[in-house]
Coordinates of N, CA and C in Angstrom, one line a residue:
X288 N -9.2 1.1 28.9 CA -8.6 1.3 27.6 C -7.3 0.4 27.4
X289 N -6.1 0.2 28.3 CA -5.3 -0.4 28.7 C -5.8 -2.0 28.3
X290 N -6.5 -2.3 28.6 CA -7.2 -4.0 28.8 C -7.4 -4.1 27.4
X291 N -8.4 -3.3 26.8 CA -8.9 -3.3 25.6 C -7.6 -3.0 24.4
X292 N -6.8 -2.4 24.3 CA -5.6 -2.3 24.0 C -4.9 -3.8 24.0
X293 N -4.2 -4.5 25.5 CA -3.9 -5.4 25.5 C -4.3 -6.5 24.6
X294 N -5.9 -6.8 24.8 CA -6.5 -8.3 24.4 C -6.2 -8.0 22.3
X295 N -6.5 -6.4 21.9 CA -6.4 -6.1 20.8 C -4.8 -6.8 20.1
X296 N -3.5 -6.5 21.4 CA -2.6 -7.0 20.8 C -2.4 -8.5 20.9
X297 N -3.0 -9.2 21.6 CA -2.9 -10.7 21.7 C -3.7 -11.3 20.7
X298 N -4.7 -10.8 20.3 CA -5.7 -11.0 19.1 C -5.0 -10.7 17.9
X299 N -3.9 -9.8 17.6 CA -3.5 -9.8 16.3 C -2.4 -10.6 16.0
X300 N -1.5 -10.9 17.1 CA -0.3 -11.8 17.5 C -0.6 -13.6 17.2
X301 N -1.9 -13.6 17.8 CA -2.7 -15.0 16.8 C -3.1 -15.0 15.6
X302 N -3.2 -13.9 15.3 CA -3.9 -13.4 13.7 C -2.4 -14.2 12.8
X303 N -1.4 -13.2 13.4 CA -0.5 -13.0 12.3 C 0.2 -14.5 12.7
X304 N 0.6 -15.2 14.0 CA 1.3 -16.3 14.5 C 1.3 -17.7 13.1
X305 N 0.3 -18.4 12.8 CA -0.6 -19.1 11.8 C 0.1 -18.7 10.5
X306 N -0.1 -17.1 10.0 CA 0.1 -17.1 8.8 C 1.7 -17.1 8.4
X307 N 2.3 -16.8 9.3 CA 4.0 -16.6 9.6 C 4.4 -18.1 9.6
X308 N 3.8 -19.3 10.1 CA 4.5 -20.8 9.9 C 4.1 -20.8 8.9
X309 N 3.0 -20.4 8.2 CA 2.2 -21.4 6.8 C 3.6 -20.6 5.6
X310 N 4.8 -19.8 5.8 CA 4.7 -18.8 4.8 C 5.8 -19.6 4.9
X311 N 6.4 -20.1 5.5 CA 7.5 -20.7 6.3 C 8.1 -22.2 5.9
X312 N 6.6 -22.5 5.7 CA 6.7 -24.4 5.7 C 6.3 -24.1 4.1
X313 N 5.7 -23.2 3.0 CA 5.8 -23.0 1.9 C 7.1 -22.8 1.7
X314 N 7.6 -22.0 1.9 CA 8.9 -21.3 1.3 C 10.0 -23.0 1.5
X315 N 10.3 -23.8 2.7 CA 10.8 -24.5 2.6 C 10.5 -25.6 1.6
X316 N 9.1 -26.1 1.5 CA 8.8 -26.9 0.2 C 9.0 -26.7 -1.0
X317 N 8.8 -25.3 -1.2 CA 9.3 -25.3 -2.7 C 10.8 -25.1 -2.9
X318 N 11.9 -25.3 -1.8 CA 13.0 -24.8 -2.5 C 13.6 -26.3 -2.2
X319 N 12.7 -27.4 -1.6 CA 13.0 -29.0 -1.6 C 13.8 -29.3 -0.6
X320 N 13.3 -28.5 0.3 CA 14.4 -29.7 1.7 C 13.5 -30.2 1.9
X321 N 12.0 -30.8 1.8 CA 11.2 -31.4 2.2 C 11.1 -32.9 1.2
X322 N 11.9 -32.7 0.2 CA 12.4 -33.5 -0.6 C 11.8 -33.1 -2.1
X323 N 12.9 -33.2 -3.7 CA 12.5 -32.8 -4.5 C 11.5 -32.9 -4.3
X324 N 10.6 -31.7 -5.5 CA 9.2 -32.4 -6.0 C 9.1 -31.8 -7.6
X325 N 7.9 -32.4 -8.6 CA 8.3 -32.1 -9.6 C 8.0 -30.2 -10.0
X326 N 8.5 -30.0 -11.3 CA 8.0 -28.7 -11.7 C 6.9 -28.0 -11.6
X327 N 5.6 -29.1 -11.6 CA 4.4 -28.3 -11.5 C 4.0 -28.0 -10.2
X328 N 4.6 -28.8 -9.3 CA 4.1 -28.9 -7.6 C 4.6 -27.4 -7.5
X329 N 6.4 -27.1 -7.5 CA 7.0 -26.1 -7.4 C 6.4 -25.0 -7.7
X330 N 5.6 -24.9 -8.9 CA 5.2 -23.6 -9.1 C 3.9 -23.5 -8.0
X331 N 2.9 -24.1 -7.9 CA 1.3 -24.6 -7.1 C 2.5 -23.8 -6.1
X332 N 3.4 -24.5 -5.5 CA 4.0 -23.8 -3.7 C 4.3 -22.5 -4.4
X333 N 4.7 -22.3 -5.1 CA 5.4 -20.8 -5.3 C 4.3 -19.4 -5.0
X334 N 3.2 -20.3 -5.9 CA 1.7 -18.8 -6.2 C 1.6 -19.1 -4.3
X335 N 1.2 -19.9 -3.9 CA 0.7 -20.4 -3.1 C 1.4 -19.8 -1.4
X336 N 2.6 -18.9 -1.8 CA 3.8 -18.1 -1.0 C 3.4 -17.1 -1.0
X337 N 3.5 -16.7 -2.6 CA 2.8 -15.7 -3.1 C 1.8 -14.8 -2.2
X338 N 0.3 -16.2 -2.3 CA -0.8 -15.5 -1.7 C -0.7 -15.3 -0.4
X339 N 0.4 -16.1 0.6 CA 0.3 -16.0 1.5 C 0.8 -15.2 2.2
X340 N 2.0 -14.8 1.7 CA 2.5 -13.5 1.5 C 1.9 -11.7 1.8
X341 N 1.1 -12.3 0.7 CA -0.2 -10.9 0.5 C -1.2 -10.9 1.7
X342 N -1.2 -12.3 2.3 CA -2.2 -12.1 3.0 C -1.9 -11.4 4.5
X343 N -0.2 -12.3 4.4 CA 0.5 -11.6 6.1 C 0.3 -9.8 5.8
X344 N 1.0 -9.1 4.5 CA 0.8 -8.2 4.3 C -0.6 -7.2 4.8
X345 N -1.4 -7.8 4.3 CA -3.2 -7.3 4.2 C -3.3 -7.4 5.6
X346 N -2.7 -8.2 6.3 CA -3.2 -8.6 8.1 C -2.1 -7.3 8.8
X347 N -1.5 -7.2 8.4 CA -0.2 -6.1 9.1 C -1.0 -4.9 8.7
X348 N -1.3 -4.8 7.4 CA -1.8 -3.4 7.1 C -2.8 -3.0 7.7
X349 N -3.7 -4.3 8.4 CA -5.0 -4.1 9.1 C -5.1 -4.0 10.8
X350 N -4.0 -4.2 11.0 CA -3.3 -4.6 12.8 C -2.8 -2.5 12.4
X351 N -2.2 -2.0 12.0 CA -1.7 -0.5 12.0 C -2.7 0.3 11.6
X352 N -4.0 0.1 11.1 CA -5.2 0.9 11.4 C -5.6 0.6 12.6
X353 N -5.5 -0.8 13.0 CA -6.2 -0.9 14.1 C -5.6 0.4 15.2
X354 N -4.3 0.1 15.3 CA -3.4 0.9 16.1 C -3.4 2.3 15.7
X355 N -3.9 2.9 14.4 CA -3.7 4.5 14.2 C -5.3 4.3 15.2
X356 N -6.7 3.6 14.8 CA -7.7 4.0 15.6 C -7.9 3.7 17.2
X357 N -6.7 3.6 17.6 CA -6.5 3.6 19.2 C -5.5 4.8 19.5
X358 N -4.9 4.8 18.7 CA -3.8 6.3 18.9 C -2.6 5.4 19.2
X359 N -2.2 3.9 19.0 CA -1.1 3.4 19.2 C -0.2 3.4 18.2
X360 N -0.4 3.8 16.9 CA 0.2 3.6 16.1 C 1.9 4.3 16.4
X361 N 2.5 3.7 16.3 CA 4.1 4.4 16.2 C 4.7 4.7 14.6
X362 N 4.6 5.8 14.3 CA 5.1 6.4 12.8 C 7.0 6.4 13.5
X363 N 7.6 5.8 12.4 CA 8.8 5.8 12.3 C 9.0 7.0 11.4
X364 N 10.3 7.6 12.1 CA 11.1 9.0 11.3 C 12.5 8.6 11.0
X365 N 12.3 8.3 9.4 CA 13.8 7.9 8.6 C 13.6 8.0 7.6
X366 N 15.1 8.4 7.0 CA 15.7 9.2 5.4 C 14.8 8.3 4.6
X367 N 13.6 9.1 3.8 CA 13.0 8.2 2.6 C 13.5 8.7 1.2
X368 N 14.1 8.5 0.0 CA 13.6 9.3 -1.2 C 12.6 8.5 -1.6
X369 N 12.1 9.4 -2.0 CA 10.4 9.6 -2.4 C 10.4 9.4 -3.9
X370 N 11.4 9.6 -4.9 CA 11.3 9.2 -6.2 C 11.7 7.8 -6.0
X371 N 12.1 7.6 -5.3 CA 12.9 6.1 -5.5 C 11.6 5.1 -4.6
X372 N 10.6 5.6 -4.0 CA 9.9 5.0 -3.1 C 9.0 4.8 -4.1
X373 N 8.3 5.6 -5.0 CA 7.6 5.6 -6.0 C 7.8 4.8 -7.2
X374 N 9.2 5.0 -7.5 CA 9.3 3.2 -8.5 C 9.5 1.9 -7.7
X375 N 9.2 2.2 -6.6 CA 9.1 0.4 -5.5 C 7.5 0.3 -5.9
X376 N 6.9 1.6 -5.5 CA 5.8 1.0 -5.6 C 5.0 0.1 -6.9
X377 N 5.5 1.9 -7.9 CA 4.6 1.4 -9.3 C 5.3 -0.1 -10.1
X378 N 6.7 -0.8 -9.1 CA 6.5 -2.1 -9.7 C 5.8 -3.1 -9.1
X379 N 5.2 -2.4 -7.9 CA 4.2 -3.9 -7.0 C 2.9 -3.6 -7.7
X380 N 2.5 -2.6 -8.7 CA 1.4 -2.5 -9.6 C 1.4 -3.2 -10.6
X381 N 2.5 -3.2 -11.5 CA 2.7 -3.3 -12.7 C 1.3 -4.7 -13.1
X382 N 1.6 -5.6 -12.4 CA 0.5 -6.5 -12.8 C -0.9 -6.0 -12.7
X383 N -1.2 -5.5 -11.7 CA -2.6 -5.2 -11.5 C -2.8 -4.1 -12.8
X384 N -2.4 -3.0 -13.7 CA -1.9 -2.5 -14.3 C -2.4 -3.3 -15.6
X385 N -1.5 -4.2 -16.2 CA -1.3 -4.9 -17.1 C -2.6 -5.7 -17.4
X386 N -3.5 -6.5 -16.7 CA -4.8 -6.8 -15.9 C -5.8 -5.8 -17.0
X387 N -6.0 -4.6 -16.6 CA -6.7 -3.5 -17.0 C -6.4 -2.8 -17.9
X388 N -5.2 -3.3 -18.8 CA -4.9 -2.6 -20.0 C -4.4 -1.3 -19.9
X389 N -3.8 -1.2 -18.5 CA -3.3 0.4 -18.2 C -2.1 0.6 -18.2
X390 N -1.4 1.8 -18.9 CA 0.1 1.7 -18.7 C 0.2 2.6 -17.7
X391 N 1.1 2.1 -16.9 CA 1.7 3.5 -15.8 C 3.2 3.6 -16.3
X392 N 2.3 5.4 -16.2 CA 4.4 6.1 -17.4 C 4.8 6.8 -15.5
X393 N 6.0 6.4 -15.3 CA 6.6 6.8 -14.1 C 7.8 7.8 -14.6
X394 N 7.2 9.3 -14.6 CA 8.4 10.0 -14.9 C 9.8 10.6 -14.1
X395 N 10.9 10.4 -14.7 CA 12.1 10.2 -14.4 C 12.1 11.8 -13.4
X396 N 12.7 11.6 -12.2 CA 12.9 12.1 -11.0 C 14.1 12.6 -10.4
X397 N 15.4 13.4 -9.5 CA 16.2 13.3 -9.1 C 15.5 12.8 -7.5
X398 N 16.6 12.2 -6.9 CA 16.6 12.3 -5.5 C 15.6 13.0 -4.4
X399 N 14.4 12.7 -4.2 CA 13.7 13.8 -3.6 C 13.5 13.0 -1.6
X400 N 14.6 13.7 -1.0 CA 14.7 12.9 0.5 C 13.9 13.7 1.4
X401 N 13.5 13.1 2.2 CA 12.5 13.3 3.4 C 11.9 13.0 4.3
X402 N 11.5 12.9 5.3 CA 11.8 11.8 6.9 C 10.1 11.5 6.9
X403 N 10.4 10.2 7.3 CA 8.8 9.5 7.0 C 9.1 8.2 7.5
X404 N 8.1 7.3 7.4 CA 7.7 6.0 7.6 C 8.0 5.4 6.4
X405 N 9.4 4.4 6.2 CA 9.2 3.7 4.7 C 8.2 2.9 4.6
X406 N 7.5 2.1 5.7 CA 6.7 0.9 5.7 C 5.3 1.8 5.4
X407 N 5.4 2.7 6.1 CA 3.7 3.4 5.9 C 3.7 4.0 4.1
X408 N 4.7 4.3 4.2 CA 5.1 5.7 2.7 C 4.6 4.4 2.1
X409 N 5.3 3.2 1.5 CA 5.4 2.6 0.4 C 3.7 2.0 0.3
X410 N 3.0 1.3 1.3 CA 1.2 1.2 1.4 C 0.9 2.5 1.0
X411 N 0.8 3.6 1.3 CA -0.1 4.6 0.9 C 0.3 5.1 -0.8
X412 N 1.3 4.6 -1.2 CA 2.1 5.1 -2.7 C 1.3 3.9 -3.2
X413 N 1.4 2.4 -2.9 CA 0.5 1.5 -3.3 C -0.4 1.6 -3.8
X414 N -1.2 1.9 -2.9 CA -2.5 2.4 -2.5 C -3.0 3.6 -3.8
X415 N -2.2 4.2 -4.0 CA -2.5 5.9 -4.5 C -2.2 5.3 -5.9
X416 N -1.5 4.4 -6.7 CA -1.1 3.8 -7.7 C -2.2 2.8 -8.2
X417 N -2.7 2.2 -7.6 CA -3.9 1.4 -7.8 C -5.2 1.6 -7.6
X418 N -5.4 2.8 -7.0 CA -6.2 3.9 -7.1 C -7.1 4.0 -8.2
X419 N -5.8 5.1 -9.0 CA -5.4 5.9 -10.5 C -5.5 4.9 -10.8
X420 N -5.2 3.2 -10.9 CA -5.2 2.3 -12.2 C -6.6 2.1 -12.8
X421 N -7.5 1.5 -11.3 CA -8.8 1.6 -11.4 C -9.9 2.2 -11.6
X422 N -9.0 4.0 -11.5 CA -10.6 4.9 -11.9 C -10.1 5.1 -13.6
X423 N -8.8 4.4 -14.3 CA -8.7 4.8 -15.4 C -9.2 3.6 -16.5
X424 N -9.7 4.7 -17.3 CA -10.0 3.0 -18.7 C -9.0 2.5 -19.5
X425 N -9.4 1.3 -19.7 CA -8.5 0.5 -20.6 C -8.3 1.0 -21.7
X426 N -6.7 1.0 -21.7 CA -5.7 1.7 -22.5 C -5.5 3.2 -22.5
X427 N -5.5 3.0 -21.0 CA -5.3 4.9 -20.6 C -4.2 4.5 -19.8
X428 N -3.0 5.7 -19.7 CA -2.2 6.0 -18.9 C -2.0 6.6 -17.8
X429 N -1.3 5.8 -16.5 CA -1.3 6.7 -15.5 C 0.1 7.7 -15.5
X430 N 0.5 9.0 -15.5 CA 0.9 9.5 -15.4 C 1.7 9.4 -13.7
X431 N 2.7 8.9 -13.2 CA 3.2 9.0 -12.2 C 4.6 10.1 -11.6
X432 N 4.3 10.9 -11.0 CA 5.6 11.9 -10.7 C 5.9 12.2 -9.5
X433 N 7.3 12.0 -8.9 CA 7.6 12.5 -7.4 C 8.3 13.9 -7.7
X434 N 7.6 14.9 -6.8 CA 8.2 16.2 -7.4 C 8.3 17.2 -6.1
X435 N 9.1 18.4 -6.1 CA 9.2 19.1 -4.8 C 8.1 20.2 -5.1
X436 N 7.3 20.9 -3.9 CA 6.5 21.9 -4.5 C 5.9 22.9 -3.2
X437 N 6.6 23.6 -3.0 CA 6.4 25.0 -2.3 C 6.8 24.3 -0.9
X438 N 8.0 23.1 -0.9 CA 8.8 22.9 0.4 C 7.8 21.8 1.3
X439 N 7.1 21.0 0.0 CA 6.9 19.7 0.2 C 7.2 18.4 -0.9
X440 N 7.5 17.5 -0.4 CA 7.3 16.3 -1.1 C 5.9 15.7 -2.1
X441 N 6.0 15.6 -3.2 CA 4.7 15.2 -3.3 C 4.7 14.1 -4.7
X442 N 3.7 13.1 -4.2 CA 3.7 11.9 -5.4 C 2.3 12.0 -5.7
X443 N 2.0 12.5 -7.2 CA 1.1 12.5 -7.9 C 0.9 11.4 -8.8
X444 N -0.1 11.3 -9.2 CA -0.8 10.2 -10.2 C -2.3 10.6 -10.7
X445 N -1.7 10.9 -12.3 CA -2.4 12.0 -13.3 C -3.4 10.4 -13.6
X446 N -4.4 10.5 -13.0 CA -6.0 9.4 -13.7 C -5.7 8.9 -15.3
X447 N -6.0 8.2 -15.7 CA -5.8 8.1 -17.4 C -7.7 7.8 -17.7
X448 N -8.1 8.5 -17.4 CA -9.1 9.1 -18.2 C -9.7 9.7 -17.0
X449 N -10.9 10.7 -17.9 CA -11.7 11.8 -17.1 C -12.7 11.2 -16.1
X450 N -12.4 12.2 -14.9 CA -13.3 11.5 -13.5 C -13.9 12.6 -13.3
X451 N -15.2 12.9 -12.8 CA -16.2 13.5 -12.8 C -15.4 14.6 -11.4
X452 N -15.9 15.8 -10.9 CA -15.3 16.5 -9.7 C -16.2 16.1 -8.9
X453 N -17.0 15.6 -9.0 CA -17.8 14.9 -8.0 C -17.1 13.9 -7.6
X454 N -16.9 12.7 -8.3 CA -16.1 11.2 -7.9 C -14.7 11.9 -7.5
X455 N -13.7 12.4 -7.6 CA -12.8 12.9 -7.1 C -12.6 13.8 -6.3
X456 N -13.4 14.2 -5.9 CA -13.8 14.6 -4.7 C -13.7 14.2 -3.4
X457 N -14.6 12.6 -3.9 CA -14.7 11.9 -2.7 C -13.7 10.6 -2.6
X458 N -12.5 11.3 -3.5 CA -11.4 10.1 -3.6 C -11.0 9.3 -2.7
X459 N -10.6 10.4 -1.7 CA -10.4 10.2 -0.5 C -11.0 9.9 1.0
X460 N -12.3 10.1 0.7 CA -13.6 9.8 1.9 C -13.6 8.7 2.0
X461 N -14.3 8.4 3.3 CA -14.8 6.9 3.3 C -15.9 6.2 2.9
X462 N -16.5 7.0 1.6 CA -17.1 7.1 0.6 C -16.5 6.1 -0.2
X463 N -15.3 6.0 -0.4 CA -14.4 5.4 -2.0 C -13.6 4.1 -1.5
X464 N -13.7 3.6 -2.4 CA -13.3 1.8 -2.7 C -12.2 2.0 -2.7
X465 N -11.7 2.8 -4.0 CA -10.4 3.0 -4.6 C -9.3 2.3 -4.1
X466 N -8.7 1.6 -4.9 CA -7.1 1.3 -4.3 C -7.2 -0.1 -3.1
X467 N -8.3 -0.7 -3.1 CA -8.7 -1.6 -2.1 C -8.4 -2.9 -2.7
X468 N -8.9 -3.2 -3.9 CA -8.7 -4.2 -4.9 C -6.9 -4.5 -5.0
X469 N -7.2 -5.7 -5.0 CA -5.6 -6.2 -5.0 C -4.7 -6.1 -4.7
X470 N -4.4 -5.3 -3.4 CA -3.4 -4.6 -2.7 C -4.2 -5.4 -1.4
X471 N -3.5 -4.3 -0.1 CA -3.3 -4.6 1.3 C -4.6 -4.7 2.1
X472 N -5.5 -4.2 0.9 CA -6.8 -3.9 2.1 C -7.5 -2.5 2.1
X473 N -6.4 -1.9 1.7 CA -6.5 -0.4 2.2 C -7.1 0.6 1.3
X474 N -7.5 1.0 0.9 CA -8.2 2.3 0.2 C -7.9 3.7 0.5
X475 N -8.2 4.4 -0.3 CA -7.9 5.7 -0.8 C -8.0 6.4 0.8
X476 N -9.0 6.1 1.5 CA -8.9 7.0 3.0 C -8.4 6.0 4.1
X477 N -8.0 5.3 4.5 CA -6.8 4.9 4.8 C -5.9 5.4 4.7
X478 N -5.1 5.2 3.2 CA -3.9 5.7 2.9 C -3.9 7.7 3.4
X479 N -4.8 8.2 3.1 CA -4.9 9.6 3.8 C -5.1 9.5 5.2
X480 N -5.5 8.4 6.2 CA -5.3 8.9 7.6 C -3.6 8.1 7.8
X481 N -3.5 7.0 7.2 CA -1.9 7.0 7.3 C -0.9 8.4 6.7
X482 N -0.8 8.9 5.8 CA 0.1 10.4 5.5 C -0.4 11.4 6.8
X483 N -1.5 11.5 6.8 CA -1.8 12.7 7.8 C -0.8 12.0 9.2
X484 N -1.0 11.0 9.5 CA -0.4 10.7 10.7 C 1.1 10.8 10.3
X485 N 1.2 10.7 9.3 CA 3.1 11.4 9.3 C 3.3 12.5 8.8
X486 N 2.1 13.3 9.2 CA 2.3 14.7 9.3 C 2.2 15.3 7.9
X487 N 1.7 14.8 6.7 CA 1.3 14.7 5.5 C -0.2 15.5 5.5
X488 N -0.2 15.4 3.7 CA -1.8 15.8 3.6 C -2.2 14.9 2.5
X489 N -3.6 15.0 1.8 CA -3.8 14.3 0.2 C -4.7 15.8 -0.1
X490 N -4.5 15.2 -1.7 CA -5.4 16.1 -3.0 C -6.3 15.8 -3.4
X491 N -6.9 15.8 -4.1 CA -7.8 14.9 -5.3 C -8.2 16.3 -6.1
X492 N -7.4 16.6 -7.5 CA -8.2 18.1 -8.1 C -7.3 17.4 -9.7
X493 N -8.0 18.4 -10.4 CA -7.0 18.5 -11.9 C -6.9 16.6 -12.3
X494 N -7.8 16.1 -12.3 CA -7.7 14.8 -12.6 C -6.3 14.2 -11.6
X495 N -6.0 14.4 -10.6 CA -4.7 14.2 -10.3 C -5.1 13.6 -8.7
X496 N -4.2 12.2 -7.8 CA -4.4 12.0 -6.8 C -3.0 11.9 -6.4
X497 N -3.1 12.9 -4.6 CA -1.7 13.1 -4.2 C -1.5 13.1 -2.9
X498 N -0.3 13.0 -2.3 CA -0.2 12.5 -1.6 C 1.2 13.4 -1.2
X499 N 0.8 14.3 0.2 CA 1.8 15.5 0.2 C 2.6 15.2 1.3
X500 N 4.1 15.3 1.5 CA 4.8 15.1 2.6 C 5.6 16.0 3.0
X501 N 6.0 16.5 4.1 CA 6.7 18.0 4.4 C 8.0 17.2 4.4
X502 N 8.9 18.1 3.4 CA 10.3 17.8 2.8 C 11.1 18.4 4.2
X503 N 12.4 18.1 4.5 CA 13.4 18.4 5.5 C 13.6 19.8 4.7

């Protein structure tokens, strides 16, 4: 197990090694120490960061599955608020959102603090936000709310149109796409074996997908 462990982390260290220079020697080009270039080049390098960006992302998100399905994963325990984690996310939506004619209404919150993983919390809020964008039709609203509730944390996201209790059901199985498109990689059960591993739970009921965290 040990060995197989090992070669797993030298195999992701080359994975990620590649895309870490490429993000690198972009970022330098476009800001011209490589010598001006004109406006349209600048933007080509800019998307072109962008994607690369997403991709180091997508590779990290897929190296911490790898490690929850060996049992190596390390969940970090530090002060998150959870309203404020929830407008990080729903603006890494906003485009995919906009795409699909969807508005996401993110309702106003106080301070809701709680000890978690920020790096895991903010993928699985992703995740749960682009979800809801996708099972909803064009020109429906996602309803988004961080709220406290019987001495947990909890970020919901009200569907903007009707999902069968069958399909929501299996929101969260490895049955469901959901949430995979345009983000990290990750889908609706992912993001539920990452919360469970920080001691979390998920929902899927009342048109609504959630994502529960035990408040301090």
């Amino acid at each position: 197990m040990a060995d197989t462990i090992q070669r797993e982390h030298v195999y992701w260290h080359e994975l990620r090694a590649p895309i870490g220079t490429l993000i690198t020697l972009l970022d330098v080009a476009s800001q011209g120490f490589a010598g001006e270039a004109p406006p349209e080049l600048v933007d080509l390098l800019q998307r072109a960061k962008r994607q690369a960006d997403r991709l180091a992302e997508m590779v990290a998100a897929a190296h911490d599955m790898e490690r929850l399905r060996w049992g190596a994963l390390v969940v970090r325990k530090e002060p998150v608020d959870l309203a404020a984690a929830v407008h990080v996310a729903a603006a890494a939506v906003e485009t995919a959102a906009k795409t699909r004619g969807v508005t996401v209404d993110v309702r106003p919150a106080p301070p809701l603090p709680l000890t978690g993983d920020p790096l895991l919390l903010g993928r699985c809020l992703e995740c749960l936000l682009r979800a809801a964008i996708e099972a909803s039709t064009r020109g429906g609203t996602v309803t988004v709310e961080a709220l406290s509730r019987e001495g947990l944390a909890v970020a919901s996201a009200q569907v903007g149109a009707p999902v069968s209790q069958e399909a929501l059901g299996a929101a969260f199985t490895e049955k469901s796409a959901l949430g995979i498109r345009g983000g990290t990689g990750l889908g609706l059960h992912e993001a539920k074996l990452l919360v469970e591993a920080m001691g979390g739970s998920v929902a899927s009921e009342a048109q609504r997908l959630e994502l529960r965290l035990k408040a301090p």
